[in-house]
Amino acid sequence: MTNNPLKLLFLSTSVGQLGSGLGGGVELTILNIAKELQSRGHKIAVVAPIGSVLESIPVIEITGDLQVTAQTQDYNDPIVMPADSVLANMWEYARQVQDEWDVMVNFAYDWLPFYLTPFFKTPIAHLISMGSLSAALDRIAGQTAVQFPGTIGVHTASQAKTFAFADECQLLGNGIDLSLYEFCNKPQSKLAWLGRIAPEKGLEDAVAAAKITGIPLKIMGKMQDEDYWQKICADYPDAPVEYLGFLTTTQMQEQVRQCRALLMTPRWVEAFGNVAIEALACGVPVIAYERGGPAEIVRDGLTGFLVEPDSVNGLVGAIARLDQIDRSACRRQAEVEYSLAALGDRCEDWFKSILKLS
Ligand code: UDP
């Protein structure tokens, strides 16, 4: 328990309800940071779109229409605001209650919370969950970084480097509740792919690798782009793949831990890649394109393989070398580098530095 409890109001992503999967990895990140800091005695509440659920964390549900996702917009597109924007409504709520909180933490990858920062009396920390995707966001976040030093957090150095204000970012990494992931040393001859089914995730390359190797691929994750999925099915009608849907963490790790490897095939600079550390926690090696967050996580040849980006042959070659990996080394890496305690320490230090407490 901390002897200096903080009051922290989290403002969730506004592209989906917590629990829906639409928010991607940020949903798990919010839960994990909230759970860890709450267990240390800090007061936490999460403001989120109506219908959100977050285990034992108090959620203040806000009505309104969801924001569009930045991944589906072009870099120079203007910001889009629905008439009854849930994001605007969430920040109106925050404005009204700001005196009750020490720090407010923005998890939305959107322009408005950055723009509003100078208008609030209570300090706002921003945890940015993706790399550079929008000129408008790059500009306003850059201004925030200068005006409020130390208030911008990111997950990895590769993610930070996509922004002009890379040097101003606090590196927070990420972490998971390791007790929820069971180690498995005797996998079946299966491969896993986890994530939102959306073009930036490059699922078709994993399907192509499954087809070439003949090793069945279990696919789990939110169906975000049905047309994209149908095209993959049409292009690879006889690939040995099985789509299991969007699973809970418990169900997902039951499936993943039985697999020989997780394939990570992002086309974009993945900010972190929660699924990488979830697989490692089960003792599952990660075969990933050498770009973005996964390239900072995977220890090549020790806890998986980093292969040439966008190379299906690279994936196939790495699958052939999986016997070289000791699955206990994977679990160990997750325990040493990605525990909730370590993440909680980094977040606590970040919030205290914003409040000039340390
Ligand atoms: N996930 C899940 N159920 C599934 C597949 C994935 O809950 O069936 C979660 C997974 O735990 C992870 C998130 O989806 O937290 C994907 O996050 P990641 O950081 O890998 O990518 P993002 O979606 O943020 O780009």
mmCIF file of C-alpha atoms and ligand atoms in Angstrom:
data_model
loop_
_atom_site.group_PDB
_atom_site.id
_atom_site.type_symbol
_atom_site.label_atom_id
_atom_site.label_comp_id
_atom_site.label_asym_id
_atom_site.label_seq_id
_atom_site.Cartn_x
_atom_site.Cartn_y
_atom_site.Cartn_z
ATOM 1 C CA MET A 1 0.000 0.000 0.000
ATOM 2 C CA THR A 2 1.237 3.439 -0.846
ATOM 3 C CA ASN A 3 1.592 6.107 1.842
ATOM 4 C CA ASN A 4 0.811 8.764 -0.696
ATOM 5 C CA PRO A 5 -2.426 7.740 -2.439
ATOM 6 C CA LEU A 6 -3.276 9.571 -5.637
ATOM 7 C CA LYS A 7 -6.694 10.239 -7.119
ATOM 8 C CA LEU A 8 -6.503 9.304 -10.795
ATOM 9 C CA LEU A 9 -9.325 9.708 -13.299
ATOM 10 C CA PHE A 10 -8.769 7.668 -16.469
ATOM 11 C CA LEU A 11 -10.493 8.723 -19.687
ATOM 12 C CA SER A 12 -10.842 5.739 -21.970
ATOM 13 C CA THR A 13 -10.624 5.398 -25.722
ATOM 14 C CA SER A 14 -13.744 6.740 -27.414
ATOM 15 C CA VAL A 15 -13.739 4.367 -30.424
ATOM 16 C CA GLY A 16 -15.534 1.583 -28.551
ATOM 17 C CA GLN A 17 -16.921 0.377 -25.241
ATOM 18 C CA LEU A 18 -14.408 -1.220 -22.871
ATOM 19 C CA GLY A 19 -14.881 -4.950 -23.306
ATOM 20 C CA SER A 20 -15.934 -4.710 -26.966
ATOM 21 C CA GLY A 21 -12.460 -5.232 -28.425
ATOM 22 C CA LEU A 22 -12.908 -2.231 -30.739
ATOM 23 C CA GLY A 23 -10.288 -0.299 -28.783
ATOM 24 C CA GLY A 24 -7.647 -2.999 -29.315
ATOM 25 C CA GLY A 25 -4.795 -3.316 -26.830
ATOM 26 C CA VAL A 26 -5.612 -0.086 -25.011
ATOM 27 C CA GLU A 27 -8.572 -1.846 -23.356
ATOM 28 C CA LEU A 28 -6.272 -4.338 -21.629
ATOM 29 C CA THR A 29 -3.738 -1.607 -20.857
ATOM 30 C CA ILE A 30 -6.362 0.510 -19.064
ATOM 31 C CA LEU A 31 -7.556 -2.490 -17.060
ATOM 32 C CA ASN A 32 -4.038 -3.490 -16.066
ATOM 33 C CA ILE A 33 -2.847 -0.044 -14.990
ATOM 34 C CA ALA A 34 -6.111 0.597 -13.131
ATOM 35 C CA LYS A 35 -6.022 -2.778 -11.363
ATOM 36 C CA GLU A 36 -2.409 -2.435 -10.284
ATOM 37 C CA LEU A 37 -2.700 1.145 -9.023
ATOM 38 C CA GLN A 38 -6.009 0.426 -7.268
ATOM 39 C CA SER A 39 -4.383 -2.506 -5.452
ATOM 40 C CA ARG A 40 -1.666 -0.098 -4.247
ATOM 41 C CA GLY A 41 -4.294 2.090 -2.591
ATOM 42 C CA HIS A 42 -4.714 4.785 -5.232
ATOM 43 C CA LYS A 43 -8.240 5.935 -6.050
ATOM 44 C CA ILE A 44 -9.096 5.086 -9.666
ATOM 45 C CA ALA A 45 -12.194 5.589 -11.800
ATOM 46 C CA VAL A 46 -12.543 5.211 -15.555
ATOM 47 C CA VAL A 47 -14.717 7.419 -17.748
ATOM 48 C CA ALA A 48 -15.807 5.430 -20.813
ATOM 49 C CA PRO A 49 -18.538 5.084 -23.460
ATOM 50 C CA ILE A 50 -21.837 3.697 -22.178
ATOM 51 C CA GLY A 51 -21.905 -0.100 -22.071
ATOM 52 C CA SER A 52 -18.264 -0.332 -20.930
ATOM 53 C CA VAL A 53 -17.314 -3.001 -18.388
ATOM 54 C CA LEU A 54 -13.999 -3.187 -16.512
ATOM 55 C CA GLU A 55 -13.977 -5.933 -13.888
ATOM 56 C CA SER A 56 -13.566 -4.422 -10.396
ATOM 57 C CA ILE A 57 -12.819 -0.861 -11.524
ATOM 58 C CA PRO A 58 -15.541 1.812 -11.162
ATOM 59 C CA VAL A 59 -16.663 2.977 -14.601
ATOM 60 C CA ILE A 60 -18.488 6.240 -15.246
ATOM 61 C CA GLU A 61 -20.508 5.550 -18.379
ATOM 62 C CA ILE A 62 -21.042 8.388 -20.821
ATOM 63 C CA THR A 63 -23.557 8.516 -23.664
ATOM 64 C CA GLY A 64 -22.848 9.692 -27.187
ATOM 65 C CA ASP A 65 -21.616 8.533 -30.569
ATOM 66 C CA LEU A 66 -18.252 6.787 -30.956
ATOM 67 C CA GLN A 67 -15.288 8.439 -32.681
ATOM 68 C CA VAL A 68 -13.889 7.023 -35.942
ATOM 69 C CA THR A 69 -10.600 5.161 -35.595
ATOM 70 C CA ALA A 70 -7.430 6.923 -36.752
ATOM 71 C CA GLN A 71 -6.278 3.785 -38.608
ATOM 72 C CA THR A 72 -9.164 4.116 -41.056
ATOM 73 C CA GLN A 73 -8.371 7.777 -41.861
ATOM 74 C CA ASP A 74 -5.667 9.198 -44.134
ATOM 75 C CA TYR A 75 -2.758 11.078 -42.575
ATOM 76 C CA ASN A 76 -3.933 14.506 -43.735
ATOM 77 C CA ASP A 77 -7.647 14.014 -43.092
ATOM 78 C CA PRO A 78 -9.286 16.606 -40.857
ATOM 79 C CA ILE A 79 -10.556 15.521 -37.449
ATOM 80 C CA VAL A 80 -14.091 14.092 -37.533
ATOM 81 C CA MET A 81 -16.548 14.841 -34.710
ATOM 82 C CA PRO A 82 -19.978 13.186 -34.562
ATOM 83 C CA ALA A 83 -22.820 15.569 -33.597
ATOM 84 C CA ASP A 84 -23.242 13.965 -30.171
ATOM 85 C CA SER A 85 -19.600 12.980 -29.632
ATOM 86 C CA VAL A 86 -18.983 10.652 -26.701
ATOM 87 C CA LEU A 87 -15.415 11.988 -26.573
ATOM 88 C CA ALA A 88 -16.648 15.553 -26.113
ATOM 89 C CA ASN A 89 -19.190 14.356 -23.533
ATOM 90 C CA MET A 90 -16.491 12.477 -21.592
ATOM 91 C CA TRP A 91 -14.340 15.599 -21.408
ATOM 92 C CA GLU A 92 -17.291 17.764 -20.395
ATOM 93 C CA TYR A 93 -17.792 15.340 -17.502
ATOM 94 C CA ALA A 94 -14.063 15.565 -16.676
ATOM 95 C CA ARG A 95 -14.247 19.357 -16.680
ATOM 96 C CA GLN A 96 -17.060 19.311 -14.133
ATOM 97 C CA VAL A 97 -15.322 16.930 -11.702
ATOM 98 C CA GLN A 98 -11.700 17.938 -12.229
ATOM 99 C CA ASP A 99 -11.299 19.391 -8.717
ATOM 100 C CA GLU A 100 -11.901 15.927 -7.220
ATOM 101 C CA TRP A 101 -8.851 14.395 -8.965
ATOM 102 C CA ASP A 102 -5.045 14.821 -8.814
ATOM 103 C CA VAL A 103 -4.320 13.765 -12.392
ATOM 104 C CA MET A 104 -6.542 12.886 -15.342
ATOM 105 C CA VAL A 105 -5.163 10.336 -17.786
ATOM 106 C CA ASN A 106 -6.188 10.400 -21.420
ATOM 107 C CA PHE A 107 -6.116 7.083 -23.313
ATOM 108 C CA ALA A 108 -7.911 8.302 -26.449
ATOM 109 C CA TYR A 109 -5.854 8.599 -29.603
ATOM 110 C CA ASP A 110 -7.675 11.749 -30.644
ATOM 111 C CA TRP A 111 -7.173 15.474 -31.062
ATOM 112 C CA LEU A 112 -9.666 16.873 -28.565
ATOM 113 C CA PRO A 113 -8.069 15.832 -25.228
ATOM 114 C CA PHE A 114 -4.736 17.377 -26.285
ATOM 115 C CA TYR A 115 -6.425 20.553 -27.444
ATOM 116 C CA LEU A 116 -8.323 20.848 -24.141
ATOM 117 C CA THR A 117 -5.251 20.336 -21.924
ATOM 118 C CA PRO A 118 -4.406 24.056 -21.370
ATOM 119 C CA PHE A 119 -8.035 24.795 -20.469
ATOM 120 C CA PHE A 120 -8.014 22.444 -17.456
ATOM 121 C CA LYS A 121 -6.727 23.256 -13.956
ATOM 122 C CA THR A 122 -6.046 19.606 -13.120
ATOM 123 C CA PRO A 123 -2.992 18.186 -14.937
ATOM 124 C CA ILE A 124 -3.654 15.795 -17.805
ATOM 125 C CA ALA A 125 -1.338 12.904 -18.689
ATOM 126 C CA HIS A 126 -1.683 11.409 -22.170
ATOM 127 C CA LEU A 127 -0.841 7.753 -22.832
ATOM 128 C CA ILE A 128 -0.537 7.498 -26.601
ATOM 129 C CA SER A 129 -1.312 3.966 -27.781
ATOM 130 C CA MET A 130 -0.375 4.115 -31.488
ATOM 131 C CA GLY A 131 2.377 5.603 -33.651
ATOM 132 C CA SER A 132 1.979 8.644 -35.899
ATOM 133 C CA LEU A 133 -1.141 8.343 -38.070
ATOM 134 C CA SER A 134 -2.614 11.843 -38.244
ATOM 135 C CA ALA A 135 -1.133 15.258 -39.046
ATOM 136 C CA ALA A 136 -3.645 16.954 -36.748
ATOM 137 C CA LEU A 137 -2.780 14.709 -33.817
ATOM 138 C CA ASP A 138 0.984 14.972 -34.414
ATOM 139 C CA ARG A 139 0.729 18.744 -34.314
ATOM 140 C CA ILE A 140 -1.425 19.102 -31.209
ATOM 141 C CA ALA A 141 0.471 16.396 -29.274
ATOM 142 C CA GLY A 142 3.754 18.100 -30.212
ATOM 143 C CA GLN A 143 2.444 21.396 -28.839
ATOM 144 C CA THR A 144 1.302 19.644 -25.659
ATOM 145 C CA ALA A 145 4.744 18.057 -25.249
ATOM 146 C CA VAL A 146 6.372 21.506 -25.302
ATOM 147 C CA GLN A 147 3.820 23.285 -23.133
ATOM 148 C CA PHE A 148 3.445 20.495 -20.542
ATOM 149 C CA PRO A 149 6.785 18.651 -20.416
ATOM 150 C CA GLY A 150 6.684 15.082 -19.168
ATOM 151 C CA THR A 151 2.951 14.585 -19.668
ATOM 152 C CA ILE A 152 3.132 12.373 -22.762
ATOM 153 C CA GLY A 153 3.644 8.649 -22.304
ATOM 154 C CA VAL A 154 4.240 6.016 -24.979
ATOM 155 C CA HIS A 155 4.891 2.286 -24.928
ATOM 156 C CA THR A 156 8.129 1.866 -26.899
ATOM 157 C CA ALA A 157 11.034 3.827 -28.400
ATOM 158 C CA SER A 158 10.036 2.657 -31.909
ATOM 159 C CA GLN A 159 6.588 4.155 -31.368
ATOM 160 C CA ALA A 160 8.075 7.400 -29.998
ATOM 161 C CA LYS A 161 10.335 7.694 -33.056
ATOM 162 C CA THR A 162 7.315 8.035 -35.337
ATOM 163 C CA PHE A 163 6.680 11.424 -33.665
ATOM 164 C CA ALA A 164 8.749 14.615 -33.998
ATOM 165 C CA PHE A 165 8.509 14.973 -30.201
ATOM 166 C CA ALA A 166 10.088 11.547 -29.536
ATOM 167 C CA ASP A 167 12.568 12.947 -27.011
ATOM 168 C CA GLU A 168 9.775 14.397 -24.869
ATOM 169 C CA CYS A 169 7.995 11.040 -24.412
ATOM 170 C CA GLN A 170 8.035 8.953 -21.240
ATOM 171 C CA LEU A 171 8.651 5.276 -22.098
ATOM 172 C CA LEU A 172 6.201 3.150 -20.140
ATOM 173 C CA GLY A 173 6.498 -0.256 -21.858
ATOM 174 C CA ASN A 174 3.547 -2.375 -20.802
ATOM 175 C CA GLY A 175 2.716 -5.221 -18.446
ATOM 176 C CA ILE A 176 0.157 -7.939 -17.790
ATOM 177 C CA ASP A 177 -1.240 -9.914 -14.869
ATOM 178 C CA LEU A 178 1.003 -12.956 -15.291
ATOM 179 C CA SER A 179 -1.168 -15.070 -12.987
ATOM 180 C CA LEU A 180 -3.862 -15.127 -15.700
ATOM 181 C CA TYR A 181 -1.580 -16.844 -18.244
ATOM 182 C CA GLU A 182 -0.663 -20.498 -17.792
ATOM 183 C CA PHE A 183 2.656 -21.895 -18.976
ATOM 184 C CA CYS A 184 2.458 -24.800 -21.413
ATOM 185 C CA ASN A 185 5.540 -26.771 -22.386
ATOM 186 C CA LYS A 186 3.885 -29.346 -24.655
ATOM 187 C CA PRO A 187 2.241 -27.527 -27.560
ATOM 188 C CA GLN A 188 0.265 -29.097 -30.373
ATOM 189 C CA SER A 189 1.312 -28.645 -33.974
ATOM 190 C CA LYS A 190 -0.614 -25.375 -34.299
ATOM 191 C CA LEU A 191 0.194 -21.700 -34.803
ATOM 192 C CA ALA A 192 -1.654 -18.706 -33.344
ATOM 193 C CA TRP A 193 -2.537 -15.250 -34.616
ATOM 194 C CA LEU A 194 -4.160 -12.723 -32.272
ATOM 195 C CA GLY A 195 -5.545 -9.267 -32.836
ATOM 196 C CA ARG A 196 -8.116 -7.069 -34.456
ATOM 197 C CA ILE A 197 -8.981 -8.372 -37.938
ATOM 198 C CA ALA A 198 -8.011 -5.217 -39.798
ATOM 199 C CA PRO A 199 -5.623 -4.447 -42.695
ATOM 200 C CA GLU A 200 -2.874 -2.860 -40.558
ATOM 201 C CA LYS A 201 -2.411 -6.241 -38.853
ATOM 202 C CA GLY A 202 -1.379 -8.122 -42.034
ATOM 203 C CA LEU A 203 -3.297 -11.307 -41.201
ATOM 204 C CA GLU A 204 -3.039 -12.535 -44.818
ATOM 205 C CA ASP A 205 0.702 -13.147 -44.394
ATOM 206 C CA ALA A 206 0.107 -15.450 -41.425
ATOM 207 C CA VAL A 207 -2.561 -17.296 -43.424
ATOM 208 C CA ALA A 208 -0.111 -17.646 -46.333
ATOM 209 C CA ALA A 209 2.535 -19.063 -43.962
ATOM 210 C CA ALA A 210 -0.006 -21.567 -42.580
ATOM 211 C CA LYS A 211 -0.819 -22.654 -46.103
ATOM 212 C CA ILE A 212 2.846 -23.139 -47.081
ATOM 213 C CA THR A 213 3.809 -25.023 -43.890
ATOM 214 C CA GLY A 214 0.532 -26.945 -43.599
ATOM 215 C CA ILE A 215 0.468 -26.117 -39.870
ATOM 216 C CA PRO A 216 -3.042 -25.095 -38.761
ATOM 217 C CA LEU A 217 -3.450 -21.458 -37.677
ATOM 218 C CA LYS A 218 -5.866 -20.478 -34.898
ATOM 219 C CA ILE A 219 -7.075 -16.908 -35.379
ATOM 220 C CA MET A 220 -8.570 -14.978 -32.441
ATOM 221 C CA GLY A 221 -9.673 -11.369 -32.233
ATOM 222 C CA LYS A 222 -12.247 -8.715 -32.871
ATOM 223 C CA MET A 223 -13.765 -8.780 -36.363
ATOM 224 C CA GLN A 224 -13.230 -5.110 -37.205
ATOM 225 C CA ASP A 225 -13.184 -5.253 -41.010
ATOM 226 C CA GLU A 226 -15.422 -7.976 -42.394
ATOM 227 C CA ASP A 227 -14.585 -7.150 -46.064
ATOM 228 C CA TYR A 228 -10.890 -7.568 -45.322
ATOM 229 C CA TRP A 229 -11.560 -10.966 -43.724
ATOM 230 C CA GLN A 230 -13.733 -12.133 -46.634
ATOM 231 C CA LYS A 231 -10.989 -11.202 -49.089
ATOM 232 C CA ILE A 232 -8.460 -13.289 -47.148
ATOM 233 C CA CYS A 233 -10.888 -16.248 -47.149
ATOM 234 C CA ALA A 234 -11.379 -15.855 -50.909
ATOM 235 C CA ASP A 235 -7.644 -15.547 -51.605
ATOM 236 C CA TYR A 236 -6.698 -18.573 -49.472
ATOM 237 C CA PRO A 237 -9.714 -20.904 -49.687
ATOM 238 C CA ASP A 238 -7.767 -24.037 -48.708
ATOM 239 C CA ALA A 239 -5.450 -22.637 -46.009
ATOM 240 C CA PRO A 240 -5.647 -24.584 -42.719
ATOM 241 C CA VAL A 241 -7.112 -21.751 -40.615
ATOM 242 C CA GLU A 242 -9.785 -21.564 -37.950
ATOM 243 C CA TYR A 243 -11.359 -18.309 -36.678
ATOM 244 C CA LEU A 244 -12.395 -18.673 -33.037
ATOM 245 C CA GLY A 245 -13.902 -15.184 -32.550
ATOM 246 C CA PHE A 246 -13.086 -12.524 -29.955
ATOM 247 C CA LEU A 247 -12.245 -14.378 -26.755
ATOM 248 C CA THR A 248 -11.838 -13.324 -23.135
ATOM 249 C CA THR A 249 -8.285 -13.265 -21.782
ATOM 250 C CA THR A 250 -8.869 -16.582 -20.012
ATOM 251 C CA GLN A 251 -10.271 -18.302 -23.101
ATOM 252 C CA MET A 252 -7.625 -16.772 -25.338
ATOM 253 C CA GLN A 253 -4.664 -17.939 -23.282
ATOM 254 C CA GLU A 254 -6.143 -21.457 -23.115
ATOM 255 C CA GLN A 255 -5.906 -21.566 -26.909
ATOM 256 C CA VAL A 256 -2.631 -19.698 -27.377
ATOM 257 C CA ARG A 257 -0.619 -21.696 -24.867
ATOM 258 C CA GLN A 258 -1.231 -24.882 -26.879
ATOM 259 C CA CYS A 259 0.375 -23.365 -29.972
ATOM 260 C CA ARG A 260 3.972 -23.687 -31.146
ATOM 261 C CA ALA A 261 4.274 -19.959 -31.886
ATOM 262 C CA LEU A 262 2.424 -16.685 -32.229
ATOM 263 C CA LEU A 263 2.764 -15.002 -35.626
ATOM 264 C CA MET A 264 2.803 -11.177 -35.569
ATOM 265 C CA THR A 265 2.563 -9.669 -39.022
ATOM 266 C CA PRO A 266 1.768 -5.956 -38.625
ATOM 267 C CA ARG A 267 2.069 -3.704 -41.668
ATOM 268 C CA TRP A 268 2.292 -0.616 -39.449
ATOM 269 C CA VAL A 269 4.645 0.404 -36.653
ATOM 270 C CA GLU A 270 2.904 -1.459 -33.850
ATOM 271 C CA ALA A 271 3.152 0.788 -30.768
ATOM 272 C CA PHE A 272 3.710 -2.199 -28.504
ATOM 273 C CA GLY A 273 1.776 -5.373 -29.270
ATOM 274 C CA ASN A 274 0.132 -6.637 -26.105
ATOM 275 C CA VAL A 275 -0.408 -10.010 -27.726
ATOM 276 C CA ALA A 276 3.371 -10.556 -27.854
ATOM 277 C CA ILE A 277 3.766 -10.474 -24.083
ATOM 278 C CA GLU A 278 0.553 -12.459 -23.554
ATOM 279 C CA ALA A 279 1.974 -15.262 -25.729
ATOM 280 C CA LEU A 280 5.378 -15.125 -24.013
ATOM 281 C CA ALA A 281 3.633 -15.396 -20.634
ATOM 282 C CA CYS A 282 2.226 -18.760 -21.776
ATOM 283 C CA GLY A 283 5.685 -19.895 -22.905
ATOM 284 C CA VAL A 284 4.808 -19.355 -26.566
ATOM 285 C CA PRO A 285 7.605 -18.004 -28.812
ATOM 286 C CA VAL A 286 6.759 -15.005 -30.981
ATOM 287 C CA ILE A 287 7.664 -14.810 -34.664
ATOM 288 C CA ALA A 288 7.320 -11.159 -35.655
ATOM 289 C CA TYR A 289 8.228 -8.758 -38.399
ATOM 290 C CA GLU A 290 11.230 -6.734 -37.347
ATOM 291 C CA ARG A 291 9.507 -3.362 -36.971
ATOM 292 C CA GLY A 292 7.802 -1.431 -34.186
ATOM 293 C CA GLY A 293 7.093 -2.700 -30.667
ATOM 294 C CA PRO A 294 7.476 -6.446 -31.310
ATOM 295 C CA ALA A 295 11.064 -5.852 -32.487
ATOM 296 C CA GLU A 296 11.835 -4.398 -29.038
ATOM 297 C CA ILE A 297 10.083 -7.232 -27.211
ATOM 298 C CA VAL A 298 11.192 -10.439 -28.951
ATOM 299 C CA ARG A 299 14.734 -11.642 -28.178
ATOM 300 C CA ASP A 300 15.720 -13.051 -31.573
ATOM 301 C CA GLY A 301 16.680 -16.716 -31.273
ATOM 302 C CA LEU A 302 15.861 -16.815 -27.560
ATOM 303 C CA THR A 303 12.138 -16.030 -27.158
ATOM 304 C CA GLY A 304 11.159 -16.082 -30.829
ATOM 305 C CA PHE A 305 12.386 -14.797 -34.153
ATOM 306 C CA LEU A 306 12.434 -11.386 -35.823
ATOM 307 C CA VAL A 307 12.082 -11.683 -39.569
ATOM 308 C CA GLU A 308 12.252 -9.345 -42.537
ATOM 309 C CA PRO A 309 9.089 -7.208 -42.547
ATOM 310 C CA ASP A 310 6.381 -8.338 -44.978
ATOM 311 C CA SER A 311 8.255 -11.524 -45.880
ATOM 312 C CA VAL A 312 6.101 -14.665 -45.777
ATOM 313 C CA ASN A 313 9.239 -16.693 -46.543
ATOM 314 C CA GLY A 314 10.810 -15.144 -43.467
ATOM 315 C CA LEU A 315 7.892 -16.404 -41.362
ATOM 316 C CA VAL A 316 8.145 -19.876 -42.912
ATOM 317 C CA GLY A 317 11.899 -20.023 -42.269
ATOM 318 C CA ALA A 318 11.410 -19.050 -38.634
ATOM 319 C CA ILE A 319 8.647 -21.632 -38.141
ATOM 320 C CA ALA A 320 11.147 -24.294 -39.275
ATOM 321 C CA ARG A 321 13.570 -23.199 -36.526
ATOM 322 C CA LEU A 322 11.085 -23.220 -33.628
ATOM 323 C CA ASP A 323 12.730 -26.256 -32.020
ATOM 324 C CA GLN A 324 15.642 -23.978 -31.074
ATOM 325 C CA ILE A 325 13.458 -22.035 -28.638
ATOM 326 C CA ASP A 326 13.166 -22.997 -24.968
ATOM 327 C CA ARG A 327 9.599 -22.163 -23.975
ATOM 328 C CA SER A 328 10.566 -21.538 -20.354
ATOM 329 C CA ALA A 329 12.805 -18.680 -21.557
ATOM 330 C CA CYS A 330 9.672 -17.075 -23.035
ATOM 331 C CA ARG A 331 7.757 -17.256 -19.763
ATOM 332 C CA ARG A 332 10.828 -15.978 -17.907
ATOM 333 C CA GLN A 333 11.142 -12.937 -20.155
ATOM 334 C CA ALA A 334 7.490 -12.053 -19.492
ATOM 335 C CA GLU A 335 8.024 -12.423 -15.736
ATOM 336 C CA VAL A 336 11.188 -10.325 -15.662
ATOM 337 C CA GLU A 337 10.214 -7.544 -18.073
ATOM 338 C CA TYR A 338 6.429 -7.367 -18.266
ATOM 339 C CA SER A 339 4.986 -7.817 -14.783
ATOM 340 C CA LEU A 340 2.158 -5.601 -13.566
ATOM 341 C CA ALA A 341 4.331 -4.529 -10.639
ATOM 342 C CA ALA A 342 6.995 -3.102 -12.964
ATOM 343 C CA LEU A 343 4.349 -1.332 -15.061
ATOM 344 C CA GLY A 344 2.722 0.035 -11.900
ATOM 345 C CA ASP A 345 6.076 1.418 -10.686
ATOM 346 C CA ARG A 346 6.671 3.212 -13.990
ATOM 347 C CA CYS A 347 3.154 4.685 -14.036
ATOM 348 C CA GLU A 348 3.355 5.781 -10.395
ATOM 349 C CA ASP A 349 6.685 7.517 -11.093
ATOM 350 C CA TRP A 350 5.165 9.181 -14.149
ATOM 351 C CA PHE A 351 2.144 10.573 -12.288
ATOM 352 C CA LYS A 352 4.278 11.704 -9.335
ATOM 353 C CA SER A 353 6.683 13.497 -11.673
ATOM 354 C CA ILE A 354 3.737 15.324 -13.258
ATOM 355 C CA LEU A 355 2.633 16.385 -9.758
ATOM 356 C CA LYS A 356 6.271 17.215 -8.877
ATOM 357 C CA LEU A 357 6.082 14.780 -5.933
ATOM 358 C CA SER A 358 9.388 13.079 -6.681
HETATM 359 N N1 UDP B 1 -7.570 -9.848 -27.584
HETATM 360 C C1 UDP B 1 -8.614 -10.391 -26.858
HETATM 361 N N2 UDP B 1 -9.284 -11.468 -27.354
HETATM 362 C C2 UDP B 1 -8.931 -12.058 -28.520
HETATM 363 C C3 UDP B 1 -7.847 -11.523 -29.261
HETATM 364 C C4 UDP B 1 -7.186 -10.413 -28.762
HETATM 365 O O1 UDP B 1 -8.956 -9.909 -25.778
HETATM 366 O O2 UDP B 1 -9.583 -13.032 -28.928
HETATM 367 C C5 UDP B 1 -6.890 -8.640 -27.065
HETATM 368 C C6 UDP B 1 -5.490 -8.895 -26.555
HETATM 369 O O3 UDP B 1 -5.510 -9.290 -25.207
HETATM 370 C C7 UDP B 1 -4.817 -7.535 -26.727
HETATM 371 C C8 UDP B 1 -5.644 -6.852 -27.804
HETATM 372 O O4 UDP B 1 -6.734 -7.717 -28.112
HETATM 373 O O5 UDP B 1 -4.880 -6.768 -25.529
HETATM 374 C C9 UDP B 1 -4.831 -6.531 -29.042
HETATM 375 O O6 UDP B 1 -3.907 -5.563 -28.679
HETATM 376 P P1 UDP B 1 -2.522 -5.298 -29.395
HETATM 377 O O7 UDP B 1 -1.744 -4.366 -28.510
HETATM 378 O O8 UDP B 1 -1.837 -6.574 -29.746
HETATM 379 O O9 UDP B 1 -2.918 -4.556 -30.760
HETATM 380 P P2 UDP B 1 -3.879 -3.289 -31.087
HETATM 381 O O10 UDP B 1 -5.261 -3.837 -31.280
HETATM 382 O O11 UDP B 1 -3.795 -2.343 -29.928
HETATM 383 O O12 UDP B 1 -3.349 -2.719 -32.354
#
